[in-house]
Structures are given as C-alpha cells and as structure tokens.
Short mmCIF file of C-alpha atoms in Angstrom, two decimals:
data_model
loop_
_atom_site.label_atom_id
_atom_site.label_comp_id
_atom_site.label_asym_id
_atom_site.label_seq_id
_atom_site.Cartn_x
_atom_site.Cartn_y
_atom_site.Cartn_z
CA MET A 1 0.00 0.00 0.00
CA GLN A 2 1.40 3.37 -0.98
CA ASP A 3 1.98 6.15 1.50
CA THR A 4 -0.42 8.95 0.54
CA LYS A 5 0.16 11.32 3.47
CA GLY A 6 2.40 13.57 1.39
CA LYS A 7 -0.20 13.81 -1.36
CA VAL A 8 -2.93 14.68 1.12
CA ILE A 9 -0.84 17.42 2.75
CA LEU A 10 0.11 18.86 -0.64
CA SER A 11 -3.55 18.85 -1.71
CA LEU A 12 -4.55 20.67 1.47
CA LEU A 13 -1.88 23.33 0.95
CA VAL A 14 -2.88 23.87 -2.70
CA GLY A 15 -6.54 24.12 -1.71
CA ALA A 16 -5.82 26.61 1.07
CA THR A 17 -3.70 28.74 -1.26
CA ALA A 18 -6.42 28.71 -3.90
CA GLY A 19 -8.97 29.75 -1.28
CA VAL A 20 -6.84 32.67 -0.10
CA VAL A 21 -6.24 33.88 -3.66
CA ALA A 22 -9.93 33.61 -4.53
CA GLY A 23 -10.88 35.47 -1.35
CA LEU A 24 -8.46 38.28 -2.13
CA LEU A 25 -9.65 38.60 -5.73
CA LEU A 26 -13.32 38.58 -4.80
CA ALA A 27 -13.04 40.77 -1.72
CA PRO A 28 -15.29 43.82 -1.61
CA GLU A 29 -12.37 46.01 -0.53
CA THR A 30 -10.12 47.97 -2.82
CA GLY A 31 -6.58 46.83 -3.47
CA ASP A 32 -5.11 49.50 -1.18
CA ASP A 33 -7.37 48.47 1.70
CA THR A 34 -6.57 44.81 1.14
CA ARG A 35 -2.83 45.47 1.10
CA SER A 36 -3.00 47.57 4.27
CA ASN A 37 -5.01 44.84 6.01
CA LEU A 38 -2.46 42.25 4.87
CA LYS A 39 0.38 44.41 6.22
CA LYS A 40 -1.41 44.78 9.55
CA SER A 41 -2.02 41.05 9.74
CA ALA A 42 1.60 40.30 8.84
CA ALA A 43 2.83 42.76 11.48
CA LYS A 44 0.55 41.16 14.10
CA TRP A 45 1.77 37.67 13.18
CA THR A 46 5.37 38.88 13.32
CA ASP A 47 4.86 40.36 16.79
CA ASP A 48 3.13 37.20 18.02
CA LEU A 49 5.87 34.98 16.63
CA SER A 50 8.53 37.23 18.15
CA LYS A 51 6.87 36.96 21.57
CA LEU A 52 6.62 33.18 21.24
CA LEU A 53 10.28 32.98 20.25
CA LYS A 54 11.33 35.07 23.27
CA GLN A 55 9.20 32.92 25.60
CA GLY A 56 10.70 29.77 24.12
CA GLN A 57 14.22 31.11 24.59
CA ALA A 58 13.42 32.05 28.19
CA ARG A 59 12.06 28.57 28.89
CA LEU A 60 15.08 26.97 27.28
CA GLY A 61 17.38 29.15 29.39
CA ALA A 62 15.45 28.20 32.52
CA LEU A 63 15.72 24.51 31.68
CA GLN A 64 19.44 24.84 31.05
CA SER A 65 19.99 26.66 34.34
CA GLU A 66 17.92 24.01 36.15
CA GLY A 67 20.20 21.41 34.59
CA ALA A 68 23.24 23.24 35.94
CA ILE A 69 21.61 23.53 39.36
CA SER A 70 20.71 19.85 39.41
CA GLU A 71 24.27 18.97 38.36
CA GLN A 72 25.63 21.10 41.23
CA LEU A 73 23.13 19.49 43.59
CA HIS A 74 24.24 16.03 42.46
CA THR A 75 27.89 16.99 43.04
CA ASP A 76 27.07 18.33 46.51
CA ARG A 77 25.12 15.21 47.44
CA THR A 78 27.96 12.99 46.27
CA ALA A 79 30.44 14.97 48.36
CA ALA A 80 28.17 14.78 51.41
CA ASP A 81 27.70 11.04 50.98
CA SER A 82 31.43 10.44 50.71
CA LEU A 83 32.03 12.58 53.82
CA LEU A 84 29.43 10.66 55.80
CA ASN A 85 30.86 7.35 54.63
CA SER A 86 34.37 8.38 55.60
CA LEU A 87 33.15 9.48 59.03
CA SER A 88 31.30 6.25 59.66
CA ASP A 89 34.29 4.21 58.41
CA SER A 90 36.68 6.06 60.73
CA ALA A 91 34.31 5.64 63.69
CA TYR A 92 34.21 1.92 63.00
CA GLU A 93 38.00 1.77 62.80
CA ILE A 94 38.36 3.59 66.13
CA SER A 95 35.99 1.27 67.93
CA THR A 96 37.62 -1.90 66.57
CA SER A 97 41.25 -0.83 66.63
CA ASN A 98 41.43 -0.12 70.39
CA GLU A 99 40.00 -3.51 71.30
CA VAL A 100 37.43 -1.78 73.41
CA ASP A 101 35.03 -3.84 75.44
CA SER A 102 31.70 -2.64 74.16
CA ASP A 103 29.92 -3.92 77.27
CA TYR A 104 30.78 -1.17 79.73
CA ASP A 105 29.23 -2.26 82.96
CA GLY A 106 32.19 -1.63 85.24
CA VAL A 107 32.93 -5.32 85.63
CA GLY A 108 36.07 -6.73 84.08
CA GLY A 109 38.33 -5.05 81.59
CA ASP A 110 38.84 -2.07 83.87
CA SER A 111 42.48 -1.84 82.89
CA ARG A 112 41.50 0.20 79.93
CA HIS A 113 40.56 3.01 82.33
CA TYR A 114 43.94 3.02 84.01
CA PRO A 115 46.71 2.98 81.42
CA GLY A 116 49.82 1.22 82.59
CA TYR A 117 48.13 -0.23 85.66
CA LYS A 118 47.57 -3.96 85.73
CA PHE A 119 45.32 -5.70 88.19
#
C-alpha cells in the first residue's frame, strides 16, 4: 500500500492557497485596503511569533539553568555522601582498633581506664 500522506498534505496546501487567492480577488475592498489589512495582519503575526520565540528562549534558558543547578546538587550530594561514609568508616576503625570492650558495665576489663596499671 502506498503512502499517501504527502499527497494529502500537498492537496490541502494547494486548496488553502487557492482559497486565499480567490478570497483576495473577490473581496469587496479595494486593493489598497486589502494590502494595508495584509500588512497589519503580517505585522501582528510577526509580533506574536517574536513573543513566542522570546518565551521559548526564556524557557530553554530556565531549563538549562535548572540542569546546571541539578548537576551542582548532584555533586554536593555525592560529596556529602562520601564525607558521611568516611566518618562512619573512621568511627568503626576507632571502635575496633582499640580492642574496646563494648559492654561497659564496670565489671572486668577495667584496665583500659587506668593505662599502665595492671590488676
């Protein structure tokens, strides 16, 4: 089956162009009035398109700055995570390297409180 989308779109454009030309030729206005109305319409369309372009550029700039902010946020979170991991790793090393009795109830292993003194 052939793809006829291109033919349909071309037919619509030709039909719309023919309608515009026929409307201009059969309009009850004089040529000067028609030209001035066309200039006004073109100026309005130009202004509208200019506004849309500026809004689009502003949105694009906002999205780009949000991307930079989210990249900075990701970097900050990574740094914070690595700092927390290093702190928890060093705390674990301190508690295991001193051979500390984790059950501090005052019974047994009191020599750790009196360095150099042996019971």
